[in-house]
Amino acid sequence: MQAALAQAYRAESGRVLAALIAQFRDFDLAEEALQDAVIEAARTWPEAGTPANAGAWLLAVARRRALDRLRKAARAKDEAVQQNLALLAGERPDDEAAADIPDERLRLIFTCCHPALSQEAQVALTLRTLCGLPAREIARAFLVPHATMNQRLTRAKAKIRHAGIPYKVPEGPDIPARLNAVLSVIYLIFNAGYAPRNPALSTEALRLCAVLHHLQPLPETAGLWALMELHMARDPARLDASNTLISLKDQDRTLWDRHAIARAKTRLLHALAQSRPGPYQIQAAISALHCEAESWAATDWPQILALYDALYASAPSPVVALNRAVAKAHAGAPEAALKALKALEPELTGYQPFHAAKAELLARCGLPAQAEYARAISLTTTPEEQAFLRQKQQNSP
Amino acid sequence: MQYMALIYSTPGSEAGYEGDLLADYGQFTQEAVAAGVFKAGEALMPVSDASSVRVRGGSTAVTDGPFAETKEVLGGYYLLNCADLDEAIKWAAKIPTAKYGTIEVRPLMVLDR
């Protein structure tokens, strides 16, 4: 694909595909028609030049191709179908110069992240349709064979069709749960790009979140956007020269992107001012406090502890409870923190961060910590972190 | 579209239901009829009254059961006429057993070709 077309595709495919799906209610037909339009663009743009509104051009051509495909399929069928097609064709102006592309992406994202689909299908479908990523690339990012990913996408599209999953933005009491499903998918995509470093995925997640917020500006969406921006701002300090993770405590804070942090904080404050807090806004606030601190020691732990209390109240999970206990220890109450950790043992035994945190707390309280360090080390997979824990083990009671 | 709402629960779990189960079912059915959503609906006798039929190699085998006392079993169904899955889910959530069991929502297969 030539550069101009590749760029237009990247920028516009989500919007074009959403408009096609809105009109034809058929994921496969929409994808095929867009593919046809891309092939035609590759053929004609080099000579005729790139159209001023590349997205509208692609949509207009794809619409014609979709109608051609439907006509072909319906040729043998009765006249009523042909009449319906005529209506469908007249429904929207066919002229690529005409107006903007209607933005149907909001409906599409809620369809792709419908709770009747498995979360892995939600993620795959969102990346395929809203981000325009080929199945091959999605398969690579999530470490599954290409055929498996193709099958996952095919099944999800079939379920949307067969089960009557609607193509609409949820309303009323459904909104919080449905929005949360969308935000989970976006954050999953972000983390899939952040942990093993596939920056393209993290960028897609940020782009999706920005689009979602543009179309439906809700505080939790802004909260997630700010949270991801804060993660990205700290990214330059996250790895050492040998690509080993550096813990937050030991990062060189001068490498953090101050402009990005300021931007995320403004976004977060604006969201918090709407007085509709939620787990993403709280996590972003915790992250922002870390970003503001000059050093690990200078971190505002009492404030972080208060935020973890709020987070636990709105989204209780053992991992949040673990983080809350760690914050409690840093806020100056290691004995109370240790007691809280021990209560979590049945749920978190075997979870490496739990044993590492417990070992450190035992040592801090002057209690025997050797066995707990040994347990944490046995659960650690990277040699760097094992070495790091061994060193701590040697210096503890 | 037509959706089958299959009502599953663990035998005996209805004992924990707060309220009058039968009356609530009556009210749900009335509401669904009034909304034009109701197509059909029946309750089943317990699994202890069930027989399982299998034809293998041309001969019919009948057994007692199935018995799966700790598992959720089918106790009844509603056939609902809804615009889309979201509407079907909304109605399924109103079925009293949804509070202690599981309602499985399945679209009916359309055989028109």
PDB file of C-alpha atoms in Angstrom, chain A residues 26-226:
ATOM      1  CA  ASP A  26     -23.420  -6.901   8.196  1.00  0.00           C
ATOM      2  CA  PHE A  27     -19.829  -7.014   9.479  1.00  0.00           C
ATOM      3  CA  ASP A  28     -18.531  -9.271   6.711  1.00  0.00           C
ATOM      4  CA  LEU A  29     -20.132  -7.320   3.888  1.00  0.00           C
ATOM      5  CA  ALA A  30     -18.755  -4.079   5.371  1.00  0.00           C
ATOM      6  CA  GLU A  31     -15.236  -5.510   5.635  1.00  0.00           C
ATOM      7  CA  GLU A  32     -15.316  -6.892   2.091  1.00  0.00           C
ATOM      8  CA  ALA A  33     -16.648  -3.625   0.677  1.00  0.00           C
ATOM      9  CA  LEU A  34     -13.958  -1.597   2.439  1.00  0.00           C
ATOM     10  CA  GLN A  35     -11.367  -4.035   1.102  1.00  0.00           C
ATOM     11  CA  ASP A  36     -12.751  -3.452  -2.418  1.00  0.00           C
ATOM     12  CA  ALA A  37     -12.520   0.303  -1.932  1.00  0.00           C
ATOM     13  CA  VAL A  38      -8.910   0.049  -0.740  1.00  0.00           C
ATOM     14  CA  ILE A  39      -8.002  -1.996  -3.808  1.00  0.00           C
ATOM     15  CA  GLU A  40      -9.639   0.608  -6.044  1.00  0.00           C
ATOM     16  CA  ALA A  41      -7.799   3.398  -4.216  1.00  0.00           C
ATOM     17  CA  ALA A  42      -4.488   1.604  -4.702  1.00  0.00           C
ATOM     18  CA  ARG A  43      -5.280   1.410  -8.422  1.00  0.00           C
ATOM     19  CA  THR A  44      -6.531   4.954  -9.012  1.00  0.00           C
ATOM     20  CA  TRP A  45      -4.933   7.273  -6.430  1.00  0.00           C
ATOM     21  CA  PRO A  46      -1.365   7.175  -7.818  1.00  0.00           C
ATOM     22  CA  GLU A  47      -2.616   8.709 -11.087  1.00  0.00           C
ATOM     23  CA  ALA A  48      -5.648  10.741 -10.036  1.00  0.00           C
ATOM     24  CA  GLY A  49      -4.045  11.941  -6.814  1.00  0.00           C
ATOM     25  CA  THR A  50      -5.186  11.420  -3.220  1.00  0.00           C
ATOM     26  CA  PRO A  51      -8.713  12.797  -2.741  1.00  0.00           C
ATOM     27  CA  ALA A  52      -9.072  15.737  -0.363  1.00  0.00           C
ATOM     28  CA  ASN A  53     -11.373  13.777   1.917  1.00  0.00           C
ATOM     29  CA  ALA A  54      -9.915  10.275   1.688  1.00  0.00           C
ATOM     30  CA  GLY A  55     -12.308   8.831   4.279  1.00  0.00           C
ATOM     31  CA  ALA A  56     -15.403  10.052   2.443  1.00  0.00           C
ATOM     32  CA  TRP A  57     -13.960   8.708  -0.828  1.00  0.00           C
ATOM     33  CA  LEU A  58     -13.377   5.275   0.695  1.00  0.00           C
ATOM     34  CA  LEU A  59     -16.871   5.251   2.202  1.00  0.00           C
ATOM     35  CA  ALA A  60     -18.590   6.264  -1.044  1.00  0.00           C
ATOM     36  CA  VAL A  61     -16.734   3.637  -3.074  1.00  0.00           C
ATOM     37  CA  ALA A  62     -17.240   0.965  -0.407  1.00  0.00           C
ATOM     38  CA  ARG A  63     -20.962   1.722  -0.311  1.00  0.00           C
ATOM     39  CA  ARG A  64     -21.222   1.240  -4.062  1.00  0.00           C
ATOM     40  CA  ARG A  65     -19.273  -2.014  -3.847  1.00  0.00           C
ATOM     41  CA  ALA A  66     -21.462  -3.262  -1.001  1.00  0.00           C
ATOM     42  CA  LEU A  67     -24.591  -2.525  -3.020  1.00  0.00           C
ATOM     43  CA  ASP A  68     -23.043  -4.274  -6.039  1.00  0.00           C
ATOM     44  CA  ARG A  69     -22.365  -7.317  -3.900  1.00  0.00           C
ATOM     45  CA  LEU A  70     -25.918  -7.297  -2.516  1.00  0.00           C
ATOM     46  CA  ARG A  71     -27.411  -6.888  -5.994  1.00  0.00           C
ATOM     47  CA  LYS A  72     -25.346  -9.756  -7.259  1.00  0.00           C
ATOM     48  CA  ALA A  73     -26.500 -11.955  -4.401  1.00  0.00           C
ATOM     49  CA  ALA A  74     -30.123 -10.874  -4.795  1.00  0.00           C
ATOM     50  CA  ARG A  75     -30.304 -11.035  -8.595  1.00  0.00           C
ATOM     51  CA  ALA A  76     -32.005 -14.389  -8.535  1.00  0.00           C
ATOM     52  CA  LYS A  77     -34.300 -13.375  -5.695  1.00  0.00           C
ATOM     53  CA  ASP A  78     -37.634 -11.658  -5.884  1.00  0.00           C
ATOM     54  CA  GLU A  79     -38.363  -8.069  -6.758  1.00  0.00           C
ATOM     55  CA  ALA A  80     -39.066  -6.982  -3.231  1.00  0.00           C
ATOM     56  CA  VAL A  81     -35.414  -7.425  -2.392  1.00  0.00           C
ATOM     57  CA  GLN A  82     -34.406  -5.345  -5.409  1.00  0.00           C
ATOM     58  CA  GLN A  83     -36.783  -2.606  -4.291  1.00  0.00           C
ATOM     59  CA  ASN A  84     -35.324  -2.672  -0.805  1.00  0.00           C
ATOM     60  CA  LEU A  85     -31.885  -2.288  -2.322  1.00  0.00           C
ATOM     61  CA  ALA A  86     -33.056   0.702  -4.298  1.00  0.00           C
ATOM     62  CA  LEU A  87     -34.307   2.247  -1.067  1.00  0.00           C
ATOM     63  CA  LEU A  88     -31.067   1.455   0.696  1.00  0.00           C
ATOM     64  CA  ALA A  89     -29.078   3.047  -2.117  1.00  0.00           C
ATOM     65  CA  GLY A  90     -31.188   6.188  -1.945  1.00  0.00           C
ATOM     66  CA  GLU A  91     -30.981   6.390   1.809  1.00  0.00           C
ATOM     67  CA  ARG A  92     -27.729   8.314   1.798  1.00  0.00           C
ATOM     68  CA  PRO A  93     -26.039  10.521  -0.778  1.00  0.00           C
ATOM     69  CA  ASP A  94     -23.669   8.500  -2.887  1.00  0.00           C
ATOM     70  CA  ASP A  95     -21.469  11.458  -3.698  1.00  0.00           C
ATOM     71  CA  GLU A  96     -18.036  11.316  -2.080  1.00  0.00           C
ATOM     72  CA  ALA A  97     -17.821  15.113  -2.050  1.00  0.00           C
ATOM     73  CA  ALA A  98     -20.922  15.284   0.106  1.00  0.00           C
ATOM     74  CA  ALA A  99     -20.523  16.174   3.743  1.00  0.00           C
ATOM     75  CA  ASP A 100     -18.797  14.284   6.493  1.00  0.00           C
ATOM     76  CA  ILE A 101     -18.832  10.616   7.291  1.00  0.00           C
ATOM     77  CA  PRO A 102     -21.549   9.994   9.881  1.00  0.00           C
ATOM     78  CA  ASP A 103     -19.785   8.865  13.023  1.00  0.00           C
ATOM     79  CA  GLU A 104     -21.250   5.497  13.961  1.00  0.00           C
ATOM     80  CA  ARG A 105     -18.229   4.338  15.942  1.00  0.00           C
ATOM     81  CA  LEU A 106     -19.923   4.775  19.309  1.00  0.00           C
ATOM     82  CA  ARG A 107     -22.635   2.268  18.401  1.00  0.00           C
ATOM     83  CA  LEU A 108     -20.026  -0.059  16.924  1.00  0.00           C
ATOM     84  CA  ILE A 109     -17.836  -0.044  20.042  1.00  0.00           C
ATOM     85  CA  PHE A 110     -20.799  -0.951  22.250  1.00  0.00           C
ATOM     86  CA  THR A 111     -21.709  -3.773  19.868  1.00  0.00           C
ATOM     87  CA  CYS A 112     -18.143  -5.111  19.790  1.00  0.00           C
ATOM     88  CA  CYS A 113     -17.917  -4.979  23.594  1.00  0.00           C
ATOM     89  CA  HIS A 114     -21.364  -6.470  24.247  1.00  0.00           C
ATOM     90  CA  PRO A 115     -21.303  -8.663  27.378  1.00  0.00           C
ATOM     91  CA  ALA A 116     -22.909 -11.528  25.427  1.00  0.00           C
ATOM     92  CA  LEU A 117     -19.526 -11.926  23.701  1.00  0.00           C
ATOM     93  CA  SER A 118     -16.528 -13.376  25.551  1.00  0.00           C
ATOM     94  CA  GLN A 119     -13.982 -10.776  26.571  1.00  0.00           C
ATOM     95  CA  GLU A 120     -11.344 -12.194  24.253  1.00  0.00           C
ATOM     96  CA  ALA A 121     -13.839 -11.930  21.387  1.00  0.00           C
ATOM     97  CA  GLN A 122     -14.644  -8.346  22.433  1.00  0.00           C
ATOM     98  CA  VAL A 123     -10.961  -7.426  22.318  1.00  0.00           C
ATOM     99  CA  ALA A 124     -10.391  -9.104  18.944  1.00  0.00           C
ATOM    100  CA  LEU A 125     -13.484  -7.593  17.342  1.00  0.00           C
ATOM    101  CA  THR A 126     -12.676  -4.101  18.634  1.00  0.00           C
ATOM    102  CA  LEU A 127      -9.133  -4.260  17.255  1.00  0.00           C
ATOM    103  CA  ARG A 128     -10.352  -5.670  13.962  1.00  0.00           C
ATOM    104  CA  THR A 129     -13.223  -3.283  13.282  1.00  0.00           C
ATOM    105  CA  LEU A 130     -12.504  -0.068  15.168  1.00  0.00           C
ATOM    106  CA  CYS A 131      -8.729  -0.072  14.791  1.00  0.00           C
ATOM    107  CA  GLY A 132      -8.621  -1.808  11.397  1.00  0.00           C
ATOM    108  CA  LEU A 133      -5.924  -4.248  12.537  1.00  0.00           C
ATOM    109  CA  PRO A 134      -5.633  -7.392  10.407  1.00  0.00           C
ATOM    110  CA  ALA A 135      -6.467 -10.680  12.151  1.00  0.00           C
ATOM    111  CA  ARG A 136      -2.864 -11.790  11.618  1.00  0.00           C
ATOM    112  CA  GLU A 137      -1.534  -8.887  13.704  1.00  0.00           C
ATOM    113  CA  ILE A 138      -4.115  -9.358  16.467  1.00  0.00           C
ATOM    114  CA  ALA A 139      -3.184 -13.042  16.611  1.00  0.00           C
ATOM    115  CA  ARG A 140       0.493 -12.141  17.000  1.00  0.00           C
ATOM    116  CA  ALA A 141      -0.226  -9.622  19.761  1.00  0.00           C
ATOM    117  CA  PHE A 142      -2.209 -12.131  21.803  1.00  0.00           C
ATOM    118  CA  LEU A 143       0.061 -15.101  21.050  1.00  0.00           C
ATOM    119  CA  VAL A 144      -2.550 -17.292  19.388  1.00  0.00           C
ATOM    120  CA  PRO A 145      -2.367 -18.964  15.961  1.00  0.00           C
ATOM    121  CA  HIS A 146      -3.747 -16.942  13.057  1.00  0.00           C
ATOM    122  CA  ALA A 147      -6.417 -19.588  12.384  1.00  0.00           C
ATOM    123  CA  THR A 148      -7.604 -19.410  16.000  1.00  0.00           C
ATOM    124  CA  MET A 149      -7.963 -15.643  15.790  1.00  0.00           C
ATOM    125  CA  ASN A 150      -9.830 -15.902  12.477  1.00  0.00           C
ATOM    126  CA  GLN A 151     -12.199 -18.400  14.039  1.00  0.00           C
ATOM    127  CA  ARG A 152     -12.707 -16.202  17.101  1.00  0.00           C
ATOM    128  CA  LEU A 153     -13.646 -13.254  14.880  1.00  0.00           C
ATOM    129  CA  THR A 154     -15.918 -15.341  12.664  1.00  0.00           C
ATOM    130  CA  ARG A 155     -17.749 -16.767  15.677  1.00  0.00           C
ATOM    131  CA  ALA A 156     -18.196 -13.351  17.268  1.00  0.00           C
ATOM    132  CA  LYS A 157     -19.631 -11.881  14.077  1.00  0.00           C
ATOM    133  CA  ALA A 158     -21.940 -14.883  13.699  1.00  0.00           C
ATOM    134  CA  LYS A 159     -23.171 -14.474  17.259  1.00  0.00           C
ATOM    135  CA  ILE A 160     -23.908 -10.790  16.706  1.00  0.00           C
ATOM    136  CA  ARG A 161     -26.008 -11.760  13.702  1.00  0.00           C
ATOM    137  CA  HIS A 162     -27.722 -14.869  15.108  1.00  0.00           C
ATOM    138  CA  ALA A 163     -28.377 -13.706  18.658  1.00  0.00           C
ATOM    139  CA  GLY A 164     -29.612 -10.288  17.593  1.00  0.00           C
ATOM    140  CA  ILE A 165     -26.960  -8.299  19.471  1.00  0.00           C
ATOM    141  CA  PRO A 166     -28.175  -4.767  18.771  1.00  0.00           C
ATOM    142  CA  TYR A 167     -26.232  -2.047  17.090  1.00  0.00           C
ATOM    143  CA  LYS A 168     -26.978   0.760  19.494  1.00  0.00           C
ATOM    144  CA  VAL A 169     -25.663   2.859  22.340  1.00  0.00           C
ATOM    145  CA  PRO A 170     -27.054   1.591  25.658  1.00  0.00           C
ATOM    146  CA  GLU A 171     -29.387   3.825  27.608  1.00  0.00           C
ATOM    147  CA  GLY A 172     -30.560   4.375  31.157  1.00  0.00           C
ATOM    148  CA  PRO A 173     -29.516   2.022  33.957  1.00  0.00           C
ATOM    149  CA  ASP A 174     -27.468  -0.143  31.563  1.00  0.00           C
ATOM    150  CA  ILE A 175     -24.927   2.594  30.850  1.00  0.00           C
ATOM    151  CA  PRO A 176     -22.432   2.106  33.739  1.00  0.00           C
ATOM    152  CA  ALA A 177     -22.036  -1.666  33.276  1.00  0.00           C
ATOM    153  CA  ARG A 178     -21.867  -1.450  29.498  1.00  0.00           C
ATOM    154  CA  LEU A 179     -19.391   1.441  29.569  1.00  0.00           C
ATOM    155  CA  ASN A 180     -17.286  -0.510  32.029  1.00  0.00           C
ATOM    156  CA  ALA A 181     -17.114  -3.429  29.571  1.00  0.00           C
ATOM    157  CA  VAL A 182     -15.862  -1.058  26.865  1.00  0.00           C
ATOM    158  CA  LEU A 183     -13.296   0.537  29.178  1.00  0.00           C
ATOM    159  CA  SER A 184     -12.063  -2.922  30.302  1.00  0.00           C
ATOM    160  CA  VAL A 185     -11.460  -3.865  26.676  1.00  0.00           C
ATOM    161  CA  ILE A 186      -9.568  -0.630  26.012  1.00  0.00           C
ATOM    162  CA  TYR A 187      -7.426  -1.083  29.146  1.00  0.00           C
ATOM    163  CA  LEU A 188      -6.752  -4.722  28.234  1.00  0.00           C
ATOM    164  CA  ILE A 189      -5.551  -3.629  24.792  1.00  0.00           C
ATOM    165  CA  PHE A 190      -3.379  -0.978  26.439  1.00  0.00           C
ATOM    166  CA  ASN A 191      -1.827  -3.449  28.873  1.00  0.00           C
ATOM    167  CA  ALA A 192      -1.273  -6.008  26.130  1.00  0.00           C
ATOM    168  CA  GLY A 193       0.877  -3.340  24.496  1.00  0.00           C
ATOM    169  CA  TYR A 194       2.458  -2.045  27.686  1.00  0.00           C
ATOM    170  CA  ALA A 195       3.661  -5.146  29.520  1.00  0.00           C
ATOM    171  CA  PRO A 196       5.592  -6.939  26.748  1.00  0.00           C
ATOM    172  CA  ARG A 197       6.074  -3.635  24.888  1.00  0.00           C
ATOM    173  CA  ASN A 198       4.048  -3.583  21.726  1.00  0.00           C
ATOM    174  CA  PRO A 199       3.668   0.205  21.523  1.00  0.00           C
ATOM    175  CA  ALA A 200       1.290  -0.033  18.544  1.00  0.00           C
ATOM    176  CA  LEU A 201      -1.370  -1.621  20.773  1.00  0.00           C
ATOM    177  CA  SER A 202      -0.969   0.952  23.535  1.00  0.00           C
ATOM    178  CA  THR A 203      -1.290   3.719  20.960  1.00  0.00           C
ATOM    179  CA  GLU A 204      -4.452   2.100  19.576  1.00  0.00           C
ATOM    180  CA  ALA A 205      -5.919   1.937  23.081  1.00  0.00           C
ATOM    181  CA  LEU A 206      -5.212   5.631  23.668  1.00  0.00           C
ATOM    182  CA  ARG A 207      -6.707   6.506  20.282  1.00  0.00           C
ATOM    183  CA  LEU A 208      -9.842   4.447  20.998  1.00  0.00           C
ATOM    184  CA  CYS A 209     -10.263   6.054  24.395  1.00  0.00           C
ATOM    185  CA  ALA A 210      -9.894   9.520  22.849  1.00  0.00           C
ATOM    186  CA  VAL A 211     -12.539   8.681  20.215  1.00  0.00           C
ATOM    187  CA  LEU A 212     -14.881   7.250  22.849  1.00  0.00           C
ATOM    188  CA  HIS A 213     -14.458  10.357  24.988  1.00  0.00           C
ATOM    189  CA  HIS A 214     -15.001  12.631  21.999  1.00  0.00           C
ATOM    190  CA  LEU A 215     -18.270  10.847  21.162  1.00  0.00           C
ATOM    191  CA  GLN A 216     -19.500  10.388  24.729  1.00  0.00           C
ATOM    192  CA  PRO A 217     -17.594  12.470  27.288  1.00  0.00           C
ATOM    193  CA  LEU A 218     -18.099  10.559  30.551  1.00  0.00           C
ATOM    194  CA  PRO A 219     -15.877  10.973  33.640  1.00  0.00           C
ATOM    195  CA  GLU A 220     -14.777   7.316  33.815  1.00  0.00           C
ATOM    196  CA  THR A 221     -13.685   7.419  30.169  1.00  0.00           C
ATOM    197  CA  ALA A 222     -11.609  10.509  30.939  1.00  0.00           C
ATOM    198  CA  GLY A 223     -10.270   8.697  34.023  1.00  0.00           C
ATOM    199  CA  LEU A 224      -9.042   5.754  31.968  1.00  0.00           C
ATOM    200  CA  TRP A 225      -7.580   8.100  29.359  1.00  0.00           C
ATOM    201  CA  ALA A 226      -5.631   9.968  32.067  1.00  0.00           C
TER     202      ALA A 226
END
